[in-house]
PDB file of C-alpha atoms in Angstrom:
ATOM      1  CA  MET D   1       7.136 -50.463  21.457  1.00  0.00           C
ATOM      2  CA  PRO D   2       5.630 -50.330  18.110  1.00  0.00           C
ATOM      3  CA  THR D   3       4.548 -46.822  17.058  1.00  0.00           C
ATOM      4  CA  ALA D   4       0.878 -46.328  15.941  1.00  0.00           C
ATOM      5  CA  THR D   5      -0.504 -43.799  13.172  1.00  0.00           C
ATOM      6  CA  LEU D   6      -4.081 -42.226  13.401  1.00  0.00           C
ATOM      7  CA  GLU D   7      -5.498 -43.350  10.128  1.00  0.00           C
ATOM      8  CA  HIS D   8      -8.673 -41.728  10.240  1.00  0.00           C
ATOM      9  CA  VAL D   9     -12.004 -40.387  12.185  1.00  0.00           C
ATOM     10  CA  ASN D  10     -15.121 -40.510  12.315  1.00  0.00           C
ATOM     11  CA  ILE D  11     -17.616 -37.375  12.037  1.00  0.00           C
ATOM     12  CA  THR D  12     -21.031 -37.003  11.936  1.00  0.00           C
ATOM     13  CA  VAL D  13     -22.295 -34.407   9.015  1.00  0.00           C
ATOM     14  CA  SER D  14     -25.770 -33.726   6.964  1.00  0.00           C
ATOM     15  CA  ASP D  15     -24.766 -33.644   3.705  1.00  0.00           C
ATOM     16  CA  ILE D  16     -21.940 -35.208   2.781  1.00  0.00           C
ATOM     17  CA  ASP D  17     -21.155 -34.169  -1.155  1.00  0.00           C
ATOM     18  CA  ARG D  18     -21.265 -30.483   0.379  1.00  0.00           C
ATOM     19  CA  THR D  19     -18.936 -31.742   3.453  1.00  0.00           C
ATOM     20  CA  THR D  20     -16.888 -33.439   1.143  1.00  0.00           C
ATOM     21  CA  ARG D  21     -16.722 -30.935  -1.540  1.00  0.00           C
ATOM     22  CA  MET D  22     -15.423 -28.144   0.956  1.00  0.00           C
ATOM     23  CA  LEU D  23     -11.956 -30.205   1.974  1.00  0.00           C
ATOM     24  CA  GLU D  24     -11.499 -31.181  -1.179  1.00  0.00           C
ATOM     25  CA  ARG D  25     -11.544 -27.319  -2.448  1.00  0.00           C
ATOM     26  CA  ILE D  26      -9.449 -25.899   1.013  1.00  0.00           C
ATOM     27  CA  PHE D  27      -7.228 -29.555   1.720  1.00  0.00           C
ATOM     28  CA  GLY D  28      -6.676 -30.446  -1.419  1.00  0.00           C
ATOM     29  CA  TRP D  29      -7.826 -34.208  -0.539  1.00  0.00           C
ATOM     30  CA  HIS D  30      -9.730 -36.434  -2.302  1.00  0.00           C
ATOM     31  CA  LEU D  31     -12.964 -38.864  -2.069  1.00  0.00           C
ATOM     32  CA  ARG D  32     -11.723 -42.178  -1.853  1.00  0.00           C
ATOM     33  CA  TRP D  33     -14.019 -44.102  -0.990  1.00  0.00           C
ATOM     34  CA  LYS D  34     -18.072 -43.997  -0.457  1.00  0.00           C
ATOM     35  CA  GLY D  35     -21.075 -45.988   0.221  1.00  0.00           C
ATOM     36  CA  PRO D  36     -23.962 -47.366   2.095  1.00  0.00           C
ATOM     37  CA  SER D  37     -23.622 -47.247   5.995  1.00  0.00           C
ATOM     38  CA  LEU D  38     -24.943 -47.881   9.089  1.00  0.00           C
ATOM     39  CA  ASN D  39     -28.806 -47.495   9.759  1.00  0.00           C
ATOM     40  CA  ASN D  40     -29.203 -46.581   5.429  1.00  0.00           C
ATOM     41  CA  GLY D  41     -26.415 -43.741   5.580  1.00  0.00           C
ATOM     42  CA  GLN D  42     -23.739 -42.663   3.786  1.00  0.00           C
ATOM     43  CA  THR D  43     -20.205 -42.898   4.614  1.00  0.00           C
ATOM     44  CA  ALA D  44     -17.203 -41.438   2.784  1.00  0.00           C
ATOM     45  CA  HIS D  45     -13.922 -41.256   3.005  1.00  0.00           C
ATOM     46  CA  VAL D  46     -11.582 -38.144   2.518  1.00  0.00           C
ATOM     47  CA  GLY D  47      -8.087 -37.606   2.566  1.00  0.00           C
ATOM     48  CA  THR D  48      -4.876 -38.374   1.430  1.00  0.00           C
ATOM     49  CA  ASP D  49      -3.684 -42.023   0.831  1.00  0.00           C
ATOM     50  CA  SER D  50      -3.170 -41.828   4.210  1.00  0.00           C
ATOM     51  CA  SER D  51      -5.313 -41.003   6.600  1.00  0.00           C
ATOM     52  CA  TYR D  52      -8.549 -39.609   5.949  1.00  0.00           C
ATOM     53  CA  ILE D  53     -11.783 -37.952   7.453  1.00  0.00           C
ATOM     54  CA  ALA D  54     -14.198 -40.340   7.349  1.00  0.00           C
ATOM     55  CA  LEU D  55     -17.724 -38.844   6.893  1.00  0.00           C
ATOM     56  CA  TYR D  56     -21.191 -40.266   8.242  1.00  0.00           C
ATOM     57  CA  SER D  57     -24.925 -39.274   7.598  1.00  0.00           C
ATOM     58  CA  PRO D  58     -27.652 -40.693   8.194  1.00  0.00           C
ATOM     59  CA  GLY D  59     -30.290 -38.465   6.212  1.00  0.00           C
ATOM     60  CA  GLU D  60     -30.992 -36.262   9.125  1.00  0.00           C
ATOM     61  CA  THR D  61     -28.881 -35.499  12.030  1.00  0.00           C
ATOM     62  CA  ASP D  62     -29.807 -33.583  14.845  1.00  0.00           C
ATOM     63  CA  ALA D  63     -28.602 -29.724  15.262  1.00  0.00           C
ATOM     64  CA  PRO D  64     -26.233 -29.294  17.518  1.00  0.00           C
ATOM     65  CA  ASN D  65     -27.080 -27.607  21.032  1.00  0.00           C
ATOM     66  CA  GLN D  66     -24.739 -27.779  22.762  1.00  0.00           C
ATOM     67  CA  ILE D  67     -20.439 -26.731  23.110  1.00  0.00           C
ATOM     68  CA  THR D  68     -18.580 -30.111  22.301  1.00  0.00           C
ATOM     69  CA  TYR D  69     -15.670 -28.735  24.793  1.00  0.00           C
ATOM     70  CA  ASN D  70     -18.184 -29.676  27.575  1.00  0.00           C
ATOM     71  CA  THR D  71     -18.668 -32.991  26.365  1.00  0.00           C
ATOM     72  CA  GLN D  72     -17.519 -36.599  27.698  1.00  0.00           C
ATOM     73  CA  GLY D  73     -16.605 -37.831  24.662  1.00  0.00           C
ATOM     74  CA  GLY D  74     -17.422 -34.596  22.095  1.00  0.00           C
ATOM     75  CA  LEU D  75     -15.212 -33.933  19.469  1.00  0.00           C
ATOM     76  CA  ASN D  76     -13.609 -30.831  19.792  1.00  0.00           C
ATOM     77  CA  HIS D  77     -11.690 -30.077  16.410  1.00  0.00           C
ATOM     78  CA  VAL D  78      -9.724 -31.544  13.210  1.00  0.00           C
ATOM     79  CA  GLY D  79      -6.312 -30.071  13.562  1.00  0.00           C
ATOM     80  CA  VAL D  80      -5.176 -30.292  10.031  1.00  0.00           C
ATOM     81  CA  ILE D  81      -1.145 -29.245   8.991  1.00  0.00           C
ATOM     82  CA  VAL D  82      -0.796 -27.540   5.662  1.00  0.00           C
ATOM     83  CA  ASP D  83       2.508 -26.406   4.302  1.00  0.00           C
ATOM     84  CA  ASP D  84       1.176 -22.644   3.038  1.00  0.00           C
ATOM     85  CA  LEU D  85      -0.923 -21.205   5.740  1.00  0.00           C
ATOM     86  CA  ALA D  86      -1.854 -17.874   4.449  1.00  0.00           C
ATOM     87  CA  ALA D  87      -2.833 -19.577   0.638  1.00  0.00           C
ATOM     88  CA  ALA D  88      -5.340 -22.463   2.990  1.00  0.00           C
ATOM     89  CA  GLU D  89      -6.443 -19.229   5.118  1.00  0.00           C
ATOM     90  CA  ARG D  90      -7.596 -17.814   1.235  1.00  0.00           C
ATOM     91  CA  ARG D  91      -8.889 -21.302  -0.086  1.00  0.00           C
ATOM     92  CA  ILE D  92     -11.024 -21.242   3.453  1.00  0.00           C
ATOM     93  CA  LEU D  93     -12.452 -17.055   2.881  1.00  0.00           C
ATOM     94  CA  ASP D  94     -12.817 -18.127   0.002  1.00  0.00           C
ATOM     95  CA  ALA D  95     -15.161 -20.554   0.337  1.00  0.00           C
ATOM     96  CA  GLY D  96     -17.120 -18.193   2.774  1.00  0.00           C
ATOM     97  CA  PHE D  97     -15.414 -19.249   6.414  1.00  0.00           C
ATOM     98  CA  VAL D  98     -14.827 -17.324   8.533  1.00  0.00           C
ATOM     99  CA  THR D  99     -11.107 -18.149  10.817  1.00  0.00           C
ATOM    100  CA  HIS D 100     -10.256 -16.758  14.429  1.00  0.00           C
ATOM    101  CA  SER D 101      -7.718 -17.066  16.941  1.00  0.00           C
ATOM    102  CA  HIS D 102      -5.217 -16.700  15.094  1.00  0.00           C
ATOM    103  CA  GLN D 103      -1.615 -17.695  17.159  1.00  0.00           C
ATOM    104  CA  THR D 104       1.981 -18.091  16.622  1.00  0.00           C
ATOM    105  CA  TYR D 105       4.314 -20.306  19.168  1.00  0.00           C
ATOM    106  CA  ASN D 106       6.934 -22.775  18.924  1.00  0.00           C
ATOM    107  CA  PRO D 107       7.066 -24.648  16.682  1.00  0.00           C
ATOM    108  CA  GLY D 108       4.890 -23.038  14.522  1.00  0.00           C
ATOM    109  CA  SER D 109       1.010 -20.931  13.767  1.00  0.00           C
ATOM    110  CA  ARG D 110      -2.129 -21.934  13.272  1.00  0.00           C
ATOM    111  CA  PHE D 111      -5.783 -20.773  13.235  1.00  0.00           C
ATOM    112  CA  TYR D 112      -9.348 -22.427  13.033  1.00  0.00           C
ATOM    113  CA  PHE D 113     -12.596 -22.116  11.275  1.00  0.00           C
ATOM    114  CA  HIS D 114     -16.327 -23.829  11.489  1.00  0.00           C
ATOM    115  CA  ASP D 115     -17.700 -26.312   8.997  1.00  0.00           C
ATOM    116  CA  TYR D 116     -21.133 -26.131   7.930  1.00  0.00           C
ATOM    117  CA  ASP D 117     -22.194 -28.906  10.915  1.00  0.00           C
ATOM    118  CA  ASN D 118     -19.960 -26.555  13.357  1.00  0.00           C
ATOM    119  CA  VAL D 119     -17.313 -29.427  13.035  1.00  0.00           C
ATOM    120  CA  GLU D 120     -13.984 -26.871  14.321  1.00  0.00           C
ATOM    121  CA  TYR D 121     -10.959 -27.222  12.322  1.00  0.00           C
ATOM    122  CA  GLU D 122      -7.865 -26.317  13.449  1.00  0.00           C
ATOM    123  CA  VAL D 123      -5.234 -24.811  10.163  1.00  0.00           C
ATOM    124  CA  LEU D 124      -2.140 -25.379  11.261  1.00  0.00           C
ATOM    125  CA  SER D 125       1.510 -25.042   9.858  1.00  0.00           C
ATOM    126  CA  TYR D 126       5.478 -25.705  10.899  1.00  0.00           C
ATOM    127  CA  ALA D 127       6.917 -24.299   8.237  1.00  0.00           C
TER     128      ALA D 127
END
C-alpha cells in the first residue's frame, strides 16, 4: 500500500494576519499563499514547503462555545514537532501564551498551549 502524507489542515480563525504572525514567530514557518476564499472570506497557507496550516476567516466568526473534545468531528489539537522543545516554549511564552500539561514519555516530551482563538497546539520533541 502506498504511504500517505498529511499536507495540511484547515482551521477557522478570527484574524488571519495575527495568526500568521504567531505561527511564523513561534514555529519559524512562512506564508506560502494568501487570497480570497469561500463566502467572501480569506485563506492563508502558513507552514513549510511540504506542509502547512490553512487559516480561513469569513470575516466574522462565532466564539467557540463548547469543548471540542466532546464535539463529533471537532478539532482537538494540532501537533507540531520541534527540534528544541525548551526554545519553542520560550518563544511561546514570549508571545504571551500560557503552556500547560508538560509530559515526558517514551519516545519524547510535550506540552500544550491555546492560541488567540482557543485552538490547542501540542508541541513535542523526540530529540
